[in-house]
């Protein structure tokens, strides 16, 4: 239980509703900032405005998956008001207060320099759970943007990380001929073990000559103009890697190859599941933090 733990949920999309629900269930004291237009009446939470007085009382702050933008603005889809997080506000919180965000950037790192910042999307468990709705969203994108079946198509998946592995397995399960690109020999071995066709990333230009679909998960420019120039004109590129993706979109457009950057698929195709994934991990972390604090006092 999180009884007496004061937590502010600041901004975010439908995924945060699952987080709020779970915090209330665990008896936390919940303050909602950036939710003034939310119809759902969470009886156990208070809608509030940013104020120094509130920040002085907080044990934890939960930010949206994206954290803040480089100017400190927090995305608030349930409010028209601009919420800006500053170092001054963060430093009003008690020293033990923890800030939870999906990812971070230089701005957020800087303003939380004197507090603990937890980036939950960096955790393996969250990334692996998140790969499930990501795969479903990827399949949806591919179906929407092709006039041929996945079954029987030649699919190149770039990267055998937490997302790439799930994507490769799912497309193979749908009957695609899946090739997976990696740079480490242990990944090449794993791809073979999975019954898929491995290739080293330095071989990518050759491999792309007859692919129907390319799904990139590598957050670096790997689908270069040279790579795209080798691809058949009907090929589709779906780039899952974080912005700006790993594709030369300018050149793809010039060549007439459809290339789509598809960020945030879990929040798009399955906000409830994605929210439950975040809520489960966040409440576990908050519980550990709260227990450690109670033991200290
Ligand atoms: P990950 O587990 O770190 O996997 C990334 C993979 O990229 C690793 O296999 C890594 O190989 C490889 N890689 C990195 N740099 C490389 C390079 N220069 N050349 C070749 N391979 C390279 O990350 P993840 O959790 O799978 O996420 C992958 C990307 O997808 C991230 O950008 C993440 O933000 C994004 N993502 C997007 C969505 C969405 O909805 N669009 C959902 C989830 C994740 P090594 O091990 O050799 O470094």
Tab-separated table of C-alpha atoms and ligand atoms in Angstrom:
chain	number	residue	atom	x	y	z
A	1	UNK	CA	0.000	0.000	0.000
A	2	UNK	CA	1.059	3.602	-0.585
A	3	UNK	CA	-0.933	5.110	2.290
A	4	UNK	CA	0.129	8.736	2.958
A	5	UNK	CA	2.487	8.832	-0.014
A	6	UNK	CA	1.752	12.084	-1.849
A	7	UNK	CA	2.132	11.666	-5.598
A	8	UNK	CA	1.523	14.208	-8.363
A	9	UNK	CA	0.613	12.859	-11.788
A	10	UNK	CA	1.493	15.628	-14.226
A	11	UNK	CA	0.049	15.492	-17.737
A	12	UNK	CA	0.040	12.610	-20.150
A	13	UNK	CA	-2.457	10.690	-22.218
A	14	UNK	CA	-4.962	7.872	-21.645
A	15	UNK	CA	-2.180	5.621	-20.355
A	16	UNK	CA	-1.946	7.739	-17.198
A	17	UNK	CA	-5.569	6.935	-16.331
A	18	UNK	CA	-4.538	3.366	-15.522
A	19	UNK	CA	-1.684	4.697	-13.410
A	20	UNK	CA	-4.037	7.040	-11.505
A	21	UNK	CA	-6.560	4.221	-10.959
A	22	UNK	CA	-3.871	1.983	-9.498
A	23	UNK	CA	-2.433	4.726	-7.244
A	24	UNK	CA	-5.872	5.402	-5.783
A	25	UNK	CA	-6.422	1.662	-5.276
A	26	UNK	CA	-3.169	1.578	-3.279
A	27	UNK	CA	-4.382	4.476	-1.093
A	28	UNK	CA	-1.811	7.065	-2.222
A	29	UNK	CA	-2.650	10.765	-1.890
A	30	UNK	CA	-2.960	11.696	-5.567
A	31	UNK	CA	-2.759	15.206	-7.041
A	32	UNK	CA	-3.589	15.567	-10.728
A	33	UNK	CA	-2.044	18.423	-12.705
A	34	UNK	CA	-3.105	18.937	-16.308
A	35	UNK	CA	-6.323	16.922	-16.064
A	36	UNK	CA	-8.910	19.710	-15.687
A	37	UNK	CA	-10.850	18.574	-18.782
A	38	UNK	CA	-10.903	14.932	-17.795
A	39	UNK	CA	-14.525	13.801	-17.544
A	40	UNK	CA	-13.673	10.764	-15.490
A	41	UNK	CA	-14.247	11.769	-11.882
A	42	UNK	CA	-11.525	10.060	-9.906
A	43	UNK	CA	-13.087	10.449	-6.446
A	44	UNK	CA	-9.833	9.585	-4.712
A	45	UNK	CA	-7.699	12.228	-6.475
A	46	UNK	CA	-7.568	16.042	-6.448
A	47	UNK	CA	-7.261	18.132	-9.591
A	48	UNK	CA	-4.770	20.899	-8.811
A	49	UNK	CA	-2.663	23.657	-10.369
A	50	UNK	CA	1.104	23.900	-10.289
A	51	UNK	CA	2.138	25.693	-7.092
A	52	UNK	CA	5.229	25.802	-4.912
A	53	UNK	CA	3.094	24.845	-1.908
A	54	UNK	CA	1.998	21.624	-3.580
A	55	UNK	CA	5.530	20.689	-4.689
A	56	UNK	CA	6.777	21.115	-1.107
A	57	UNK	CA	4.547	18.222	-0.046
A	58	UNK	CA	5.287	15.722	-2.797
A	59	UNK	CA	6.993	12.366	-2.323
A	60	UNK	CA	6.902	11.540	-6.021
A	61	UNK	CA	6.142	13.066	-9.394
A	62	UNK	CA	4.933	10.985	-12.324
A	63	UNK	CA	5.480	12.489	-15.766
A	64	UNK	CA	4.175	11.187	-19.100
A	65	UNK	CA	6.157	8.672	-21.133
A	66	UNK	CA	7.800	11.490	-23.114
A	67	UNK	CA	8.730	13.423	-19.940
A	68	UNK	CA	9.008	17.081	-20.932
A	69	UNK	CA	9.901	18.677	-24.235
A	70	UNK	CA	13.264	20.484	-24.479
A	71	UNK	CA	11.598	23.663	-23.100
A	72	UNK	CA	10.169	21.891	-20.053
A	73	UNK	CA	6.586	21.725	-21.316
A	74	UNK	CA	4.646	18.648	-20.283
A	75	UNK	CA	2.146	17.236	-22.762
A	76	UNK	CA	-1.356	17.466	-21.305
A	77	UNK	CA	-4.050	16.034	-23.541
A	78	UNK	CA	-6.693	16.469	-20.824
A	79	UNK	CA	-6.061	20.197	-20.431
A	80	UNK	CA	-5.589	23.326	-22.510
A	81	UNK	CA	-3.329	24.813	-19.902
A	82	UNK	CA	0.399	24.807	-20.454
A	83	UNK	CA	2.305	22.997	-17.710
A	84	UNK	CA	5.980	23.889	-17.519
A	85	UNK	CA	8.309	22.112	-15.145
A	86	UNK	CA	11.258	24.127	-13.871
A	87	UNK	CA	14.276	23.373	-11.731
A	88	UNK	CA	12.889	25.856	-9.184
A	89	UNK	CA	9.710	23.789	-8.794
A	90	UNK	CA	11.532	20.465	-8.608
A	91	UNK	CA	13.797	21.831	-5.898
A	92	UNK	CA	10.803	22.835	-3.793
A	93	UNK	CA	10.061	19.122	-3.329
A	94	UNK	CA	11.503	17.341	-0.280
A	95	UNK	CA	14.999	15.934	-0.935
A	96	UNK	CA	13.688	12.351	-0.936
A	97	UNK	CA	11.158	13.035	-3.723
A	98	UNK	CA	11.568	10.913	-6.850
A	99	UNK	CA	10.660	11.913	-10.410
A	100	UNK	CA	9.414	9.138	-12.719
A	101	UNK	CA	9.381	9.606	-16.483
A	102	UNK	CA	9.260	7.286	-19.490
A	103	UNK	CA	12.311	8.763	-21.143
A	104	UNK	CA	14.393	11.866	-20.521
A	105	UNK	CA	16.200	14.641	-22.374
A	106	UNK	CA	18.903	17.164	-21.512
A	107	UNK	CA	16.367	19.605	-20.042
A	108	UNK	CA	14.761	17.044	-17.721
A	109	UNK	CA	18.146	15.641	-16.698
A	110	UNK	CA	19.281	19.153	-15.837
A	111	UNK	CA	16.265	20.228	-13.747
A	112	UNK	CA	16.280	16.969	-11.763
A	113	UNK	CA	20.025	17.039	-11.123
A	114	UNK	CA	19.449	17.237	-7.344
A	115	UNK	CA	16.669	14.633	-7.230
A	116	UNK	CA	16.406	10.973	-8.231
A	117	UNK	CA	15.095	10.578	-11.807
A	118	UNK	CA	13.795	7.158	-12.866
A	119	UNK	CA	13.375	6.526	-16.605
A	120	UNK	CA	11.042	3.608	-16.681
A	121	UNK	CA	11.115	2.871	-20.408
A	122	UNK	CA	14.814	2.065	-20.076
A	123	UNK	CA	13.948	-0.921	-17.923
A	124	UNK	CA	14.077	-4.300	-19.665
A	125	UNK	CA	10.792	-5.471	-18.149
A	126	UNK	CA	8.880	-2.402	-19.374
A	127	UNK	CA	10.529	-2.504	-22.826
A	128	UNK	CA	9.709	-6.192	-23.239
A	129	UNK	CA	6.078	-5.816	-22.106
A	130	UNK	CA	5.776	-2.739	-24.324
A	131	UNK	CA	6.988	-4.703	-27.312
A	132	UNK	CA	3.690	-6.616	-27.268
A	133	UNK	CA	1.408	-3.687	-28.208
A	134	UNK	CA	4.220	-2.332	-30.407
A	135	UNK	CA	4.147	-5.535	-32.476
A	136	UNK	CA	0.378	-5.375	-32.821
A	137	UNK	CA	0.623	-1.748	-33.946
A	138	UNK	CA	3.344	-2.636	-36.442
A	139	UNK	CA	1.206	-5.377	-37.958
A	140	UNK	CA	-1.661	-2.876	-38.218
A	141	UNK	CA	0.571	-0.332	-39.993
A	142	UNK	CA	1.869	-2.920	-42.441
A	143	UNK	CA	-1.630	-4.163	-43.284
A	144	UNK	CA	-2.865	-0.593	-43.782
A	145	UNK	CA	-0.010	0.377	-46.086
A	146	UNK	CA	0.398	-2.667	-48.323
A	147	UNK	CA	-1.754	-4.414	-50.908
A	148	UNK	CA	-0.069	-7.773	-50.335
A	149	UNK	CA	-0.196	-10.173	-47.419
A	150	UNK	CA	2.393	-10.431	-44.710
A	151	UNK	CA	2.228	-14.162	-45.241
A	152	UNK	CA	4.744	-15.007	-47.954
A	153	UNK	CA	6.360	-11.548	-47.897
A	154	UNK	CA	10.069	-11.092	-47.357
A	155	UNK	CA	10.501	-8.963	-44.245
A	156	UNK	CA	13.742	-7.440	-42.994
A	157	UNK	CA	13.770	-6.563	-39.300
A	158	UNK	CA	16.682	-4.337	-38.276
A	159	UNK	CA	17.944	-4.834	-34.722
A	160	UNK	CA	17.507	-7.769	-32.353
A	161	UNK	CA	16.811	-5.755	-29.220
A	162	UNK	CA	13.736	-5.998	-27.053
A	163	UNK	CA	11.426	-4.713	-29.796
A	164	UNK	CA	13.189	-6.268	-32.793
A	165	UNK	CA	13.030	-9.761	-31.328
A	166	UNK	CA	9.272	-9.553	-30.701
A	167	UNK	CA	8.631	-8.063	-34.153
A	168	UNK	CA	10.714	-10.707	-35.918
A	169	UNK	CA	9.004	-13.559	-34.076
A	170	UNK	CA	5.491	-12.219	-34.741
A	171	UNK	CA	6.062	-11.670	-38.466
A	172	UNK	CA	7.557	-15.155	-38.774
A	173	UNK	CA	4.464	-16.478	-36.979
A	174	UNK	CA	2.297	-14.831	-39.654
A	175	UNK	CA	4.157	-16.718	-42.382
A	176	UNK	CA	6.611	-14.044	-43.553
A	177	UNK	CA	10.154	-14.919	-44.624
A	178	UNK	CA	12.001	-12.981	-41.968
A	179	UNK	CA	15.581	-11.757	-42.162
A	180	UNK	CA	17.020	-10.020	-39.141
A	181	UNK	CA	19.956	-7.606	-39.232
A	182	UNK	CA	22.322	-7.280	-36.273
A	183	UNK	CA	25.945	-6.365	-35.645
A	184	UNK	CA	26.878	-8.775	-32.847
A	185	UNK	CA	27.769	-12.388	-33.494
A	186	UNK	CA	25.716	-13.559	-30.496
A	187	UNK	CA	22.664	-11.892	-32.047
A	188	UNK	CA	23.414	-13.597	-35.364
A	189	UNK	CA	23.523	-16.906	-33.478
A	190	UNK	CA	20.222	-16.165	-31.713
A	191	UNK	CA	18.526	-15.252	-35.004
A	192	UNK	CA	19.639	-18.608	-36.467
A	193	UNK	CA	18.424	-20.402	-33.349
A	194	UNK	CA	15.008	-18.732	-33.815
A	195	UNK	CA	14.823	-20.296	-37.271
A	196	UNK	CA	15.130	-16.908	-39.017
A	197	UNK	CA	17.682	-15.688	-41.544
A	198	UNK	CA	20.423	-13.554	-39.979
A	199	UNK	CA	22.562	-10.952	-41.680
A	200	UNK	CA	25.226	-8.539	-40.491
A	201	UNK	CA	24.244	-4.900	-40.789
A	202	UNK	CA	27.203	-4.260	-43.106
A	203	UNK	CA	25.467	-6.590	-45.598
A	204	UNK	CA	22.239	-4.574	-45.543
A	205	UNK	CA	22.466	-3.151	-49.073
A	206	UNK	CA	22.642	-6.615	-50.619
A	207	UNK	CA	19.887	-7.990	-48.372
A	208	UNK	CA	17.439	-5.197	-49.243
A	209	UNK	CA	17.353	-6.000	-52.976
A	210	UNK	CA	14.247	-8.174	-52.722
A	211	UNK	CA	12.524	-7.230	-49.467
A	212	UNK	CA	8.835	-6.365	-49.426
A	213	UNK	CA	8.789	-4.859	-45.949
A	214	UNK	CA	11.555	-3.360	-43.802
A	215	UNK	CA	10.938	-2.763	-40.105
A	216	UNK	CA	13.618	-0.746	-38.377
A	217	UNK	CA	14.180	-0.736	-34.606
A	218	UNK	CA	17.718	0.697	-34.607
A	219	UNK	CA	17.789	4.310	-33.381
A	220	UNK	CA	20.532	5.386	-35.789
A	221	UNK	CA	20.559	6.184	-39.499
A	222	UNK	CA	20.804	2.660	-40.931
A	223	UNK	CA	18.252	2.798	-43.751
A	224	UNK	CA	20.360	5.238	-45.732
A	225	UNK	CA	19.758	6.618	-49.212
A	226	UNK	CA	22.128	3.949	-50.560
A	227	UNK	CA	20.151	1.179	-48.837
A	228	UNK	CA	16.832	2.593	-50.067
A	229	UNK	CA	18.202	2.866	-53.611
A	230	UNK	CA	18.567	-0.942	-53.639
A	231	UNK	CA	15.010	-1.674	-52.469
A	232	UNK	CA	12.210	-2.687	-54.843
A	233	UNK	CA	9.821	0.202	-55.544
A	234	UNK	CA	6.835	-1.545	-53.945
A	235	UNK	CA	8.666	-2.016	-50.621
A	236	UNK	CA	7.341	-0.507	-47.394
A	237	UNK	CA	9.529	0.835	-44.582
A	238	UNK	CA	8.069	1.066	-41.078
A	239	UNK	CA	10.466	2.801	-38.734
A	240	UNK	CA	9.824	2.125	-35.053
A	241	UNK	CA	13.000	3.703	-33.700
A	242	UNK	CA	12.653	6.807	-31.535
A	243	UNK	CA	12.576	10.149	-33.333
A	244	UNK	CA	13.964	10.982	-35.827
A	245	UNK	CA	14.044	7.261	-36.697
A	246	UNK	CA	16.756	5.448	-38.617
A	247	UNK	CA	15.576	6.114	-42.168
A	248	UNK	CA	16.479	8.714	-44.751
A	249	UNK	CA	12.836	9.756	-45.215
A	250	UNK	CA	13.731	12.536	-47.632
A	251	UNK	CA	15.352	10.128	-50.041
A	252	UNK	CA	12.606	7.507	-49.614
A	253	UNK	CA	10.031	10.090	-50.672
A	254	UNK	CA	12.174	11.135	-53.631
A	255	UNK	CA	12.416	7.519	-54.759
A	256	UNK	CA	8.698	6.953	-54.229
A	257	UNK	CA	9.164	4.346	-51.519
A	258	UNK	CA	6.627	4.516	-48.727
A	259	UNK	CA	8.440	5.071	-45.438
A	260	UNK	CA	6.563	5.688	-42.207
A	261	UNK	CA	7.881	6.788	-38.848
A	262	UNK	CA	5.585	5.115	-36.314
A	263	UNK	CA	6.343	6.350	-32.804
A	264	UNK	CA	4.387	5.559	-29.654
A	265	UNK	CA	2.417	2.598	-31.010
A	266	UNK	CA	1.501	1.143	-27.579
A	267	UNK	CA	-0.266	4.397	-26.668
A	268	UNK	CA	-2.010	4.447	-30.062
A	269	UNK	CA	-3.230	0.871	-30.401
A	270	UNK	CA	-3.594	-0.229	-26.798
A	271	UNK	CA	-3.530	2.677	-24.328
A	272	UNK	CA	-5.251	0.564	-21.674
A	273	UNK	CA	-2.720	-2.258	-21.871
A	274	UNK	CA	0.167	0.199	-22.195
A	275	UNK	CA	-1.172	2.070	-19.161
A	276	UNK	CA	-1.435	-1.147	-17.167
A	277	UNK	CA	2.178	-2.002	-18.026
A	278	UNK	CA	3.311	1.404	-16.747
A	279	UNK	CA	1.024	1.257	-13.707
A	280	UNK	CA	2.302	-2.174	-12.683
A	281	UNK	CA	5.959	-1.205	-12.810
A	282	UNK	CA	5.477	2.289	-11.366
A	283	UNK	CA	3.523	1.096	-8.355
A	284	UNK	CA	6.118	-1.600	-7.688
A	285	UNK	CA	8.891	1.033	-7.735
A	286	UNK	CA	6.885	3.501	-5.636
A	287	UNK	CA	6.128	0.748	-3.125
A	288	UNK	CA	9.829	-0.128	-2.793
A	289	UNK	CA	10.746	3.545	-2.379
A	290	UNK	CA	8.018	4.119	0.231
A	291	UNK	CA	8.913	0.998	2.206
A	292	UNK	CA	12.608	1.986	2.287
A	293	UNK	CA	11.636	5.448	3.509
A	294	UNK	CA	9.352	4.109	6.241
A	295	UNK	CA	12.099	1.768	7.440
A	296	UNK	CA	14.549	4.692	7.592
A	297	UNK	CA	12.250	6.836	9.754
B	1	LIG	P1	17.110	-2.097	-27.640
B	1	LIG	O1	16.659	-3.289	-26.883
B	1	LIG	O2	18.206	-1.271	-27.099
B	1	LIG	O3	17.438	-2.548	-29.127
B	1	LIG	C1	18.073	-1.717	-30.041
B	1	LIG	C2	18.841	-2.584	-31.005
B	1	LIG	O4	19.492	-1.726	-31.937
B	1	LIG	C3	19.906	-3.435	-30.345
B	1	LIG	O5	19.795	-4.729	-30.823
B	1	LIG	C4	21.212	-2.774	-30.788
B	1	LIG	O6	22.249	-3.700	-31.015
B	1	LIG	C5	20.818	-2.206	-32.123
B	1	LIG	N1	21.687	-1.107	-32.507
B	1	LIG	C6	21.878	0.066	-31.871
B	1	LIG	N2	22.717	0.842	-32.565
B	1	LIG	C7	23.091	0.142	-33.647
B	1	LIG	C8	23.934	0.397	-34.751
B	1	LIG	N3	24.567	1.577	-34.861
B	1	LIG	N4	24.079	-0.561	-35.685
B	1	LIG	C9	23.445	-1.734	-35.568
B	1	LIG	N5	22.625	-2.049	-34.557
B	1	LIG	C10	22.449	-1.122	-33.610
B	1	LIG	O7	15.887	-1.083	-27.828
B	1	LIG	P2	14.361	-1.472	-27.991
B	1	LIG	O8	13.688	-1.432	-26.673
B	1	LIG	O9	14.229	-2.670	-28.847
B	1	LIG	O10	13.851	-0.192	-28.794
B	1	LIG	C11	14.356	0.061	-30.083
B	1	LIG	C12	13.859	1.415	-30.564
B	1	LIG	O11	12.454	1.351	-30.742
B	1	LIG	C13	14.104	2.550	-29.574
B	1	LIG	O12	14.427	3.707	-30.295
B	1	LIG	C14	12.760	2.711	-28.871
B	1	LIG	O13	12.577	4.013	-28.378
B	1	LIG	C15	11.831	2.400	-30.006
B	1	LIG	N6	10.498	1.925	-29.643
B	1	LIG	C16	9.481	2.398	-30.394
B	1	LIG	C17	8.218	1.949	-30.183
B	1	LIG	C18	7.121	2.466	-31.082
B	1	LIG	O14	5.960	2.389	-30.724
B	1	LIG	N7	7.459	2.979	-32.236
B	1	LIG	C19	7.947	1.037	-29.162
B	1	LIG	C20	9.007	0.559	-28.407
B	1	LIG	C21	10.304	1.005	-28.664
B	1	LIG	P3	23.486	-3.836	-30.006
B	1	LIG	O15	22.973	-4.690	-28.911
B	1	LIG	O16	24.510	-4.443	-30.874
B	1	LIG	O17	23.817	-2.440	-29.539
